[in-house]
Amino acid sequence: AGPYDTTANGDDTRLMLKGHDPVAYFTTIMPVPGDPAFRTDFDGVTYRFANEENRFLFMKNPFKYVPMFGGFCANSIVYAIPLGGEPDNWKIIDGRLYLFAGIAARRYFVMNEEANLRLARRYWREEVEGGIALVQRYRRQVLRVPHFKSDKDLDAEWQARDVARK
């Protein structure tokens, strides 16, 4: 169960992926805007699809296609802070869709993907899932997790790794 990173658009007040088709990430390997004519609700939120075939695939097995961590940025969930994920910044890991707030967030997450997956799964399960995203966000922006790193720290780590690779 949520929380979910949703937007409102037209008749859809709790729209996932800013209207992008969750199945397209797996079939076309790219984000594709969904069509309001092809939509379905799952777990209290609305998903749009590019076509009826994708809608059918989703309805057959929604857990295969729903984004992890309610569509919030996977790198932010590493720090138990639910911040919005962007449909254009994503990665499929072990057959599941993960979103990121931006290119830098994705880069920082994959620097230590295995450890970050463990941390994100733990904080999602223990603190974020089933809660109120805004309350959790404020809580963890004040009471930081022990392994917290600022964007400046993460960027310095990325730069050091980049220099070492060259």
Coordinates of C-alpha atoms in Angstrom, one line a residue:
A1 CA 0.0 0.0 0.0
G2 CA 1.0 3.6 -0.5
P3 CA 1.7 6.4 0.0
Y4 CA 1.9 7.1 -3.7
D5 CA 3.5 9.9 -5.7
T6 CA 0.4 11.1 -7.6
T7 CA -0.6 14.1 -9.6
A8 CA -4.0 15.4 -10.7
N9 CA -4.9 15.6 -14.4
G10 CA -8.3 15.9 -15.9
D11 CA -10.7 13.5 -14.2
D12 CA -7.8 11.6 -12.7
T13 CA -7.1 13.0 -9.2
R14 CA -4.6 10.4 -8.1
L15 CA -2.7 9.7 -11.3
M16 CA 0.5 7.7 -11.2
L17 CA 3.6 8.3 -13.2
K18 CA 2.3 11.7 -14.3
G19 CA 0.2 9.8 -16.8
H20 CA 2.9 7.6 -18.3
D21 CA 2.2 4.0 -19.2
P22 CA 3.9 1.6 -16.6
V23 CA 3.9 -1.3 -19.1
A24 CA 5.8 0.7 -21.7
Y25 CA 8.9 0.8 -19.6
F26 CA 9.1 -3.0 -20.0
T27 CA 7.9 -3.4 -23.6
T28 CA 9.3 -0.3 -25.4
I29 CA 12.1 0.3 -22.8
M30 CA 11.2 4.0 -22.6
P31 CA 8.6 6.2 -20.9
V32 CA 5.5 6.6 -23.0
P33 CA 2.6 9.0 -22.2
G34 CA -0.6 7.1 -21.5
D35 CA -3.9 7.9 -23.1
P36 CA -6.8 8.8 -20.7
A37 CA -9.0 6.5 -22.8
F38 CA -7.0 3.5 -21.6
R39 CA -6.8 3.7 -17.9
T40 CA -7.5 1.6 -14.8
D41 CA -7.5 2.0 -11.1
F42 CA -5.3 -0.2 -8.8
D43 CA -4.9 0.2 -5.1
G44 CA -6.7 3.6 -5.1
V45 CA -4.6 5.2 -7.8
T46 CA -5.1 5.6 -11.6
Y47 CA -2.7 4.3 -14.3
R48 CA -2.9 5.3 -17.9
F49 CA -1.8 3.2 -20.9
A50 CA -0.7 3.9 -24.4
N51 CA -3.1 1.2 -25.7
E52 CA -5.6 -1.5 -24.7
E53 CA -3.0 -4.2 -24.9
N54 CA -0.8 -2.6 -22.3
R55 CA -3.8 -2.0 -20.1
F56 CA -4.7 -5.7 -20.4
L57 CA -1.1 -6.7 -19.5
F58 CA -1.2 -4.5 -16.4
M59 CA -4.6 -5.8 -15.3
K60 CA -3.3 -9.4 -15.7
N61 CA -0.3 -8.8 -13.3
P62 CA -0.2 -5.3 -11.9
F63 CA 2.5 -6.0 -9.4
K64 CA 4.9 -6.6 -12.3
Y65 CA 4.4 -3.1 -13.5
V66 CA 3.7 -0.8 -10.6
P67 CA 6.7 1.4 -9.7
M68 CA 8.5 0.5 -6.5
F69 CA 8.2 2.7 -3.5
G70 CA 4.9 4.2 -4.6
G71 CA 6.7 6.0 -7.5
F72 CA 8.8 8.1 -5.1
C73 CA 12.5 8.6 -5.9
A74 CA 14.3 5.4 -4.9
N75 CA 17.4 7.4 -3.9
S76 CA 15.4 9.5 -1.5
I77 CA 13.8 6.4 0.0
V78 CA 17.4 5.3 0.9
Y79 CA 17.1 8.2 3.4
A80 CA 13.5 7.5 4.3
I81 CA 12.4 10.7 2.6
P82 CA 9.6 10.3 0.1
L83 CA 10.3 12.8 -2.7
G84 CA 8.7 12.7 -6.1
G85 CA 10.1 10.5 -8.8
E86 CA 10.2 11.6 -12.4
P87 CA 8.9 9.3 -15.2
D88 CA 11.9 10.2 -17.4
N89 CA 14.5 9.1 -14.8
W90 CA 14.1 5.4 -14.2
K91 CA 15.8 2.0 -14.1
I92 CA 14.5 -1.5 -14.2
I93 CA 16.3 -3.5 -11.5
D94 CA 15.5 -7.2 -11.0
G95 CA 12.4 -6.9 -13.2
R96 CA 10.9 -3.9 -11.2
L97 CA 10.5 -0.3 -12.1
Y98 CA 12.3 2.3 -10.0
L99 CA 12.0 6.1 -10.5
F100 CA 14.4 8.8 -9.6
A101 CA 14.0 12.6 -9.0
G102 CA 16.6 13.3 -11.6
I103 CA 19.7 12.2 -13.3
A104 CA 21.9 12.9 -10.3
A105 CA 19.6 10.9 -8.0
R106 CA 19.8 7.9 -10.3
R107 CA 23.6 8.3 -10.6
Y108 CA 24.0 8.4 -6.8
F109 CA 21.7 5.4 -6.3
V110 CA 23.6 3.2 -8.8
M111 CA 27.0 4.1 -7.2
N112 CA 26.2 1.4 -4.6
E113 CA 23.0 -0.2 -6.0
E114 CA 23.0 -3.3 -3.9
A115 CA 23.4 -1.5 -0.5
N116 CA 21.0 1.3 -1.6
L117 CA 18.3 -1.2 -2.5
R118 CA 18.7 -2.9 0.9
L119 CA 18.4 0.5 2.7
A120 CA 15.5 1.7 0.5
R121 CA 13.5 -1.5 1.0
R122 CA 14.1 -1.4 4.8
Y123 CA 13.1 2.3 5.2
W124 CA 10.1 1.8 2.9
R125 CA 8.9 -1.2 4.9
E126 CA 9.7 0.2 8.4
E127 CA 8.9 3.9 8.0
V128 CA 7.3 5.1 4.8
E129 CA 4.8 2.4 3.6
G130 CA 1.3 3.0 4.8
G131 CA 2.1 6.4 6.2
I132 CA 1.6 10.0 5.1
A133 CA 4.4 11.1 2.7
L134 CA 4.5 14.7 3.8
V135 CA 4.7 13.9 7.5
Q136 CA 7.5 11.3 6.8
R137 CA 9.4 13.8 4.6
Y138 CA 9.4 16.5 7.2
R139 CA 10.3 14.0 10.0
R140 CA 13.4 12.7 8.1
Q141 CA 14.5 16.1 6.9
V142 CA 14.9 17.0 10.6
L143 CA 15.9 13.6 12.1
R144 CA 18.3 12.3 9.5
V145 CA 19.2 8.6 9.1
P146 CA 22.7 7.7 10.4
H147 CA 24.1 7.2 6.9
F148 CA 22.7 10.5 5.4
K149 CA 24.7 12.2 2.7
S150 CA 23.9 15.6 1.2
D151 CA 23.8 16.1 -2.5
K152 CA 27.1 17.9 -2.2
D153 CA 28.7 14.8 -0.5
L154 CA 27.2 12.5 -3.0
D155 CA 28.4 14.6 -5.9
A156 CA 31.9 14.6 -4.5
E157 CA 31.8 10.8 -4.2
W158 CA 30.6 10.6 -7.8
Q159 CA 33.3 12.9 -9.0
A160 CA 36.0 10.9 -7.2
R161 CA 34.7 7.7 -8.7
D162 CA 34.6 9.3 -12.1
V163 CA 38.2 10.4 -11.8
A164 CA 39.3 6.9 -10.7
R165 CA 37.6 5.4 -13.7
K166 CA 39.6 7.5 -16.1

